[in-house]
Amino acid sequence: MHTIVVGAGIVGLCTALSHAERGAKVTLIERGLPGAANSTSTGGGIREKFGTKLNITLSKLAAPFWATFGERFGVDICFRESGYLFIAKNNEEATRLKAQAELQNSLSVGTGRGIRGAAFRQQDGWANQHPIVDGLYRGVLEAGVNLQVGTEALSLISNNGGVVKGVVTTTGRMLGDAVVLATGPWCNSLLEPLGLTVPVAGHRHQLLIVEPAEPLPTDLPWLISVGAQVHLRPDSAGRVLVGGFLGHDERCDLQGWSRQADDDWSQEVLAVAGREFGVVNRDAVIKHGWAGLYPSTPDRHPVVDRLRPGLFGALGLSGTGLMHGPAIGVLMADLILDGSIDDPDLAKGLGLDRFIDTDGSSGEATGL
Ligand SMILES: Cc1cc2nc3c(=O)[nH]c(=O)nc-3n(C[C@H](O)[C@H](O)[C@H](O)COP(=O)(O)OP(=O)(O)OC[C@H]3O[C@@H](n4cnc5c(N)ncnc54)[C@H](O)[C@@H]3O)c2cc1C
Ligand SMILES: *[C@@H]1O[C@H](CO)[C@@H](O)[C@H](O)[C@H]1NC(C)=O
Ligand SMILES: CC(=O)N[C@H]1CO[C@H](CO)[C@@H](O)[C@@H]1O
């Protein structure tokens, strides 16, 4: 069995690793460097506190991987158990948080109860994504994955019956038994020539690191205002990471978008965070800002499915690619090596068929 994985973001790295660990021969191709696209632009968030059963299930599947990461890959991912505090400002938001807490408790997320207008879970937190990518990079090499950096997939090779047999790359043709697209939002240019599309778009998400007038306590939880769609957490150096869609979660053009945070957004996010949380204001000094793309589907859940005989997709991780990547890798290995994903709810929730006749609505309360 030879699997070719296209894209060495967090999802491609985890997919390659799970395959190699199960004894498959794996080639992983990446046009840039591992994690260089969007997997290193994250806020590092790893949590189980989510508003949908599917997001919670994926977090639970990934949890043992995170718990043993340091031991396994020999790097410290600097996980900080800060907790996530979701804050509601009106009855409607509070009711939504309460319903989510009930769902979480029913799935043993252990989010607690008894606060009206807020929801908190201590065990969630954030890690540093750079050692995560570094550890996975070492892990795939050690597991025997043939990693080819600076190699771009240009097109898919299929036979007359439409079975995908390999990829044409900038360094030549490559044949395999299965091809996995783990390209983040850049999948449709490869799929369209086969008459296929997956509804994944890039949604630009921006973050700032600011120095507040007064340093924040480093044990402050990750604060999320549900209604204002703004969030904030301290970093390890007494500075603050601030972000949020502020109600503008639009898809963007995959060409020509800026990796820099917009000036207007930066001013606005500081003003809104100041109003919502009272711990930063416009006097905070902006140290650094950046933007990345959430690869998002219309229902904000990923696609992990067979797209065609020989062709698989691990796409559309939106805001969870880092924390859910390890779960997606395991599920993709099950799908390819065993022929299916065991859990029928997961298989259905991650399947491409769900986009036939849906209204594309999202269940998430925060837009985070
Ligand atoms: C600002 C921001 C904050 C975020 N915060 C969090 C967070 O706190 N927690 C969390 O879990 N997630 C977070 N995310 C989401 C997370 O970054 C994404 O879900 C994740 O990066 C998706 O991983 P991926 O491997 O699918 O795609 P990517 O990381 O985009 O990787 C895709 C890879 O494929 C390569 N590629 C594409 N096309 C080709 C081709 N044709 N040939 C070869 N290589 C190709 C690209 O170069 C890239 O390396 C955040 C995202 C952003 C932008
Ligand atoms: C799942 O979680 C991610 C990360 O917060 C979010 O972007 C997405 O909207 C969630 N999905 C749903 C359907 O709520
Ligand atoms: C998506 C993102 O964060 N920005 C980068 C994503 O990766 C592409 C391809 O490497 C870059 O062009 C973007 O700048």
mmCIF file of C-alpha atoms in Angstrom, residues 4-7 29 31 151-158 164 166-170 179-198 254 307-308 311-312 315:
data_model
loop_
_atom_site.group_PDB
_atom_site.id
_atom_site.type_symbol
_atom_site.label_atom_id
_atom_site.label_comp_id
_atom_site.label_asym_id
_atom_site.label_seq_id
_atom_site.Cartn_x
_atom_site.Cartn_y
_atom_site.Cartn_z
ATOM 1 C CA ILE A 4 0.533 9.939 -1.296
ATOM 2 C CA VAL A 5 -0.449 12.819 0.986
ATOM 3 C CA VAL A 6 -0.565 16.287 -0.596
ATOM 4 C CA GLY A 7 0.116 19.116 1.868
ATOM 5 C CA ILE A 29 4.592 16.303 -0.621
ATOM 6 C CA ARG A 31 5.092 22.916 -1.949
ATOM 7 C CA THR A 151 7.239 19.928 -4.334
ATOM 8 C CA GLU A 152 3.855 21.065 -5.567
ATOM 9 C CA ALA A 153 1.068 18.818 -6.819
ATOM 10 C CA LEU A 154 -0.007 20.225 -10.193
ATOM 11 C CA SER A 155 -2.690 17.738 -11.202
ATOM 12 C CA LEU A 156 -4.158 14.357 -10.374
ATOM 13 C CA ILE A 157 -3.609 11.321 -12.561
ATOM 14 C CA SER A 158 -6.663 9.149 -13.160
ATOM 15 C CA VAL A 164 -7.124 8.237 -9.182
ATOM 16 C CA GLY A 166 -1.276 9.440 -8.550
ATOM 17 C CA VAL A 167 -0.190 13.049 -8.951
ATOM 18 C CA VAL A 168 1.831 15.116 -11.367
ATOM 19 C CA THR A 169 4.200 17.286 -9.347
ATOM 20 C CA THR A 170 6.771 19.958 -10.059
ATOM 21 C CA VAL A 179 -3.977 10.099 -2.836
ATOM 22 C CA VAL A 180 -5.039 12.259 0.127
ATOM 23 C CA LEU A 181 -5.639 15.967 -0.338
ATOM 24 C CA ALA A 182 -4.651 17.801 2.857
ATOM 25 C CA THR A 183 -4.141 21.114 1.112
ATOM 26 C CA GLY A 184 -6.179 23.353 3.418
ATOM 27 C CA PRO A 185 -8.261 25.691 1.248
ATOM 28 C CA TRP A 186 -6.247 24.958 -1.913
ATOM 29 C CA CYS A 187 -8.021 21.835 -3.120
ATOM 30 C CA ASN A 188 -10.369 22.818 -5.882
ATOM 31 C CA SER A 189 -7.776 23.645 -8.531
ATOM 32 C CA LEU A 190 -6.746 19.980 -8.297
ATOM 33 C CA LEU A 191 -10.319 18.678 -8.169
ATOM 34 C CA GLU A 192 -12.015 20.732 -10.864
ATOM 35 C CA PRO A 193 -10.336 18.997 -13.837
ATOM 36 C CA LEU A 194 -11.962 15.771 -12.546
ATOM 37 C CA GLY A 195 -15.362 17.450 -12.409
ATOM 38 C CA LEU A 196 -15.302 17.553 -8.601
ATOM 39 C CA THR A 197 -15.431 20.309 -5.995
ATOM 40 C CA VAL A 198 -15.454 20.316 -2.215
ATOM 41 C CA LEU A 254 -7.249 32.643 -2.312
ATOM 42 C CA LEU A 307 -13.970 11.729 -3.004
ATOM 43 C CA ARG A 308 -13.467 9.230 -5.815
ATOM 44 C CA LEU A 311 -8.829 9.887 -3.936
ATOM 45 C CA PHE A 312 -9.468 11.108 -0.397
ATOM 46 C CA LEU A 315 -10.252 19.311 4.229
#
